[in-house]
Each structure stands twice: as C-alpha cells, then as structure tokens.
Coordinates of C-alpha atoms in Angstrom, one line a residue:
Chain A
R1 CA 46.0 42.6 188.9
K2 CA 46.1 42.8 192.7
E3 CA 43.6 40.5 194.5
V4 CA 42.2 43.4 196.4
E5 CA 42.6 47.0 195.2
Q6 CA 41.9 50.2 197.0
D7 CA 42.6 53.9 196.4
P8 CA 45.4 54.6 198.8
G9 CA 44.3 58.2 199.4
P10 CA 44.9 60.1 201.6
F11 CA 41.4 61.4 201.9
N12 CA 41.5 64.7 203.8
V13 CA 38.0 65.7 205.0
P14 CA 36.6 68.2 207.5
E15 CA 34.9 67.0 210.6
G16 CA 31.2 66.2 209.8
A17 CA 31.8 65.3 206.2
T18 CA 30.7 62.2 204.5
V19 CA 33.4 60.1 202.9
A20 CA 33.2 56.9 200.8
F21 CA 35.9 54.3 200.1
N22 CA 35.8 51.8 197.3
C23 CA 37.4 48.5 196.8
T24 CA 37.5 45.8 194.1
Y25 CA 38.5 42.2 194.4
S26 CA 39.6 39.8 191.7
N27 CA 38.5 36.4 192.9
S28 CA 34.8 35.9 192.1
A29 CA 34.7 32.8 194.4
S30 CA 35.4 34.9 197.5
Q31 CA 32.6 34.6 200.1
S32 CA 33.5 36.8 203.1
F33 CA 34.2 40.5 203.0
F34 CA 35.3 42.9 205.7
W35 CA 36.4 46.4 206.5
Y36 CA 39.1 46.7 209.0
R37 CA 40.6 49.8 210.6
Q38 CA 44.3 50.2 211.2
D39 CA 45.8 53.0 213.2
C40 CA 49.5 53.8 212.7
R41 CA 51.8 51.0 213.9
K42 CA 48.9 49.1 215.4
E43 CA 47.1 45.9 214.6
P44 CA 44.1 46.0 212.3
K45 CA 40.7 45.9 214.1
L46 CA 37.5 44.7 212.6
L47 CA 35.2 47.6 211.7
M48 CA 32.4 45.6 210.1
S49 CA 31.6 42.6 208.0
V50 CA 30.0 43.2 204.6
Y51 CA 26.9 41.4 203.6
S52 CA 25.3 41.1 200.2
S53 CA 22.2 43.0 201.3
G54 CA 24.4 45.9 202.6
N55 CA 24.7 46.7 206.3
E56 CA 24.9 49.6 208.6
D57 CA 26.5 50.2 211.9
G58 CA 25.9 53.6 213.3
R59 CA 27.7 56.1 211.0
F60 CA 29.2 53.3 208.9
T61 CA 27.5 51.7 205.9
A62 CA 29.0 48.9 203.9
Q63 CA 27.8 47.7 200.5
L64 CA 28.7 44.7 198.4
N65 CA 28.2 44.2 194.7
R66 CA 29.1 40.7 193.8
A67 CA 28.4 41.1 190.1
S68 CA 31.0 44.0 189.9
Q69 CA 33.2 42.5 192.6
Y70 CA 33.0 45.8 194.4
I71 CA 32.8 46.8 198.0
S72 CA 32.2 50.2 199.5
L73 CA 32.3 51.8 202.9
L74 CA 30.5 55.1 203.7
I75 CA 31.3 57.1 206.8
R76 CA 28.8 59.8 207.7
D77 CA 29.4 62.7 210.1
S78 CA 33.2 62.1 210.2
K79 CA 34.9 62.5 213.6
L80 CA 38.5 63.3 214.3
S81 CA 38.8 59.8 215.8
D82 CA 37.9 58.2 212.4
S83 CA 41.3 59.2 211.2
A84 CA 43.0 55.9 210.3
T85 CA 43.7 53.6 207.4
Y86 CA 40.7 51.5 206.3
L87 CA 41.5 48.1 204.9
C88 CA 39.3 46.2 202.6
V89 CA 39.6 42.5 203.3
V90 CA 38.4 39.5 201.3
N91 CA 38.7 35.8 202.1
R92 CA 40.3 33.3 199.8
P93 CA 38.0 30.4 198.9
H94 CA 39.0 27.4 201.0
T95 CA 38.1 23.9 202.0
G96 CA 39.2 24.1 205.7
T97 CA 37.6 25.8 208.7
A98 CA 39.6 29.0 208.7
S99 CA 40.0 30.8 205.4
K100 CA 42.9 33.0 204.6
L101 CA 42.4 36.7 204.3
T102 CA 43.7 39.0 201.6
F103 CA 44.1 42.6 202.6
G104 CA 44.1 45.6 200.4
T105 CA 46.8 48.2 200.9
G106 CA 44.3 50.4 202.7
T107 CA 42.8 53.9 202.2
R108 CA 44.1 56.5 204.6
L109 CA 41.6 58.9 206.0
Q110 CA 42.5 62.2 207.8
V111 CA 39.7 64.1 209.4
T112 CA 40.5 67.7 210.2
L113 CA 38.9 70.4 212.3
Chain B
G1 CA 36.4 38.8 223.9
A2 CA 39.2 36.7 222.6
V3 CA 42.7 38.1 223.1
V4 CA 46.0 37.2 221.4
S5 CA 49.0 38.4 223.3
Q6 CA 52.0 39.0 221.0
H7 CA 55.6 39.7 222.3
P8 CA 57.8 41.4 221.9
S9 CA 56.2 44.6 220.6
R10 CA 59.5 46.0 219.3
V11 CA 62.8 44.4 218.8
I12 CA 66.1 45.6 217.3
C13 CA 68.6 43.0 216.5
K14 CA 71.9 42.7 214.7
S15 CA 72.2 41.3 211.2
G16 CA 72.8 37.6 211.3
T17 CA 71.0 36.9 214.6
S18 CA 67.7 35.2 215.1
V19 CA 64.6 36.7 216.7
K20 CA 61.6 34.8 218.1
I21 CA 58.1 36.3 218.2
E22 CA 55.5 34.7 220.4
C23 CA 51.7 34.8 220.1
R24 CA 49.6 33.4 223.0
S25 CA 45.9 33.0 222.9
L26 CA 44.4 34.0 226.2
D27 CA 41.3 32.2 227.5
F28 CA 40.8 30.3 224.2
Q29 CA 42.4 27.6 222.1
A30 CA 43.8 28.7 218.8
T31 CA 43.9 25.7 216.5
T32 CA 44.9 27.9 213.6
M33 CA 47.3 30.9 213.6
F34 CA 48.1 33.1 210.7
W35 CA 51.3 35.0 210.4
Y36 CA 51.5 38.2 208.4
R37 CA 54.2 40.7 207.5
Q38 CA 53.5 44.4 206.7
F39 CA 56.1 46.7 205.1
P40 CA 55.5 50.5 205.3
K41 CA 52.6 51.7 203.2
Q42 CA 51.9 48.2 202.1
S43 CA 49.2 45.7 202.9
L44 CA 49.4 42.8 205.3
M45 CA 50.9 39.9 203.5
L46 CA 50.2 36.4 204.7
M47 CA 53.4 34.5 205.3
A48 CA 52.2 31.2 206.6
T49 CA 49.4 29.3 208.4
S50 CA 50.2 27.2 211.4
N51 CA 48.0 24.5 212.8
E52 CA 48.5 23.0 216.2
G53 CA 50.5 19.8 216.0
S54 CA 51.3 19.9 212.4
K55 CA 53.7 21.6 210.0
A56 CA 53.0 25.2 208.9
T57 CA 52.0 25.9 205.4
Y58 CA 53.9 28.7 203.8
E59 CA 52.8 31.1 201.1
Q60 CA 54.6 31.2 197.8
G61 CA 57.9 33.1 198.0
V62 CA 58.2 32.8 201.8
E63 CA 61.3 30.8 202.8
K64 CA 60.3 28.2 205.4
D65 CA 63.8 27.6 206.5
K66 CA 64.2 31.3 207.3
F67 CA 60.9 31.9 209.0
L68 CA 60.4 29.0 211.4
I69 CA 57.0 28.5 212.8
N70 CA 56.1 26.4 215.7
H71 CA 52.6 25.7 217.0
A72 CA 53.3 23.1 219.6
S73 CA 50.2 23.9 221.8
L74 CA 46.8 25.3 221.4
T75 CA 47.7 28.5 223.1
L76 CA 51.2 29.3 221.7
S77 CA 52.5 29.8 218.2
T78 CA 56.0 31.2 217.5
L79 CA 57.7 32.7 214.5
T80 CA 61.5 32.7 214.5
V81 CA 63.3 34.9 212.0
T82 CA 66.6 33.2 211.5
S83 CA 69.7 34.9 210.3
A84 CA 67.9 38.2 210.1
H85 CA 68.9 40.8 207.5
P86 CA 68.0 44.5 207.2
E87 CA 65.4 43.6 204.5
D88 CA 63.6 41.5 207.1
S89 CA 62.8 44.7 209.0
S90 CA 59.0 44.8 209.1
F91 CA 55.9 44.7 211.2
Y92 CA 55.0 41.1 212.0
I93 CA 51.6 40.2 213.2
C94 CA 49.7 37.0 214.1
S95 CA 46.0 36.3 213.9
A96 CA 44.1 33.5 215.5
Y97 CA 40.9 32.1 214.0
T98 CA 38.2 31.8 216.6
G99 CA 35.2 31.9 214.4
G100 CA 36.4 35.4 213.7
Y101 CA 39.9 36.7 213.4
T102 CA 41.7 38.0 216.5
F103 CA 45.0 39.8 215.9
G104 CA 48.0 40.2 218.1
S105 CA 49.3 43.7 218.6
G106 CA 52.2 43.2 216.3
T107 CA 56.0 43.1 216.5
R108 CA 58.1 45.8 214.9
L109 CA 61.4 44.2 213.9
T110 CA 64.4 46.3 213.0
V111 CA 67.5 44.6 211.8
V112 CA 70.6 46.7 211.9

C-alpha cells in the first residue's frame, strides 16, 4: 500500500463548480498534513496546511479525519487559474527538527470555460 | 519570504557524464536540505537529506555513490549525478526546511 494515495484524476470541471479531492495515508503516527499545488514542470507550492479541526482559506477548505487517516480538499467556485495538480503531503514521524515529507502522486484538476 | 535558488533549470547531457545541481538559500541559512526526484506523472520521491557539515542520509534504493550530495555551507547544497544514464532523466528539486518547506524551482535533467 502506498504511503499516500490519491485519485490521479483528471477532474474536468466547469468554471464556478465545486470540486473535492480525497487522500488517504497509511502511517497513523503522521502529525503534519498539507495540500500543495503543482503546475506543469514547476515546483510544488504550499496551498494550505491541514488541521484536525478543519480549516478554510478563501475558496479552499481542508479536512482531516485521523481515525480514518483521510484528508480532503474542497475547492468552491473554481477558477481557470485553479487548473493544476494538487498534491496531498504527509510528514513522516521523526525525532529531528525537520521531518521528511511523503507526497501523493497528485490529482490533476482542469477547469474549463 | 524565504527563497531557494536552484540552478540550472534545465540541462541536457551525454550519457556517462556528470551533472551538478546547485541549491542556494537566499537571505536565510538552510541547515537541512531535502533532495527529491520526480518522474513524469509520478510523485516527488525523496532521495536524500543533507545537513550542513555532515554526510547526507539517503533513502532506501538511492545509490549514494551515484548521487553525490554536498552541503558544505549553510547557504549551498549541491547534488551531482555521476555517470548519468538516460534512466536518470528526471525533474530534480531541492527543499530547505525553514520552519516550513521552501522549494527550489527544479532542474529538468535529460540524459541523451
């Protein structure tokens, strides 16, 4: 089983639609969770961290269910500029200062007119 | 915010040659640098972790003699792909830990 699993998509949605991405992770000891966005042939950029209580940043809402080891990202009112690959990222439990990150393969979103 | 400058952005080299990729932290000191590789339509895979002044630690399956990492200063970490082969063609990217993770812009390596 992969450490972080995502539906690769692609998700093709019209502008203005709401779209949800899901992710599961295998290591129950993981403590930090993130959603990154990666444009084609570019570096990943942090979209948002994911907290147990759930968190929202504008049109983006992230949820975490530790019991199910499940993370989600909801994008409301999709824009053309949201087209990208969304990476679910989980830290590996560690003893040092900087923990290693494990990336999912990403879910590709294409927003169309 | 913190910036990691990665060079070169693209490189094409002949099979058997070596390629050096540099990551410099601008305006901050990077004690720890992570090196990743990403093949098309796959996730970023951690290759190794470098800490300033000490040997890098490599992930399982990554050949340390092939992928040489040097982190001699707090602002520079380098990855050298030695005796590159076509199967080493990939997107290589570094990330510095600064309380959060700052990524370089990546290097697209093509070995012909």
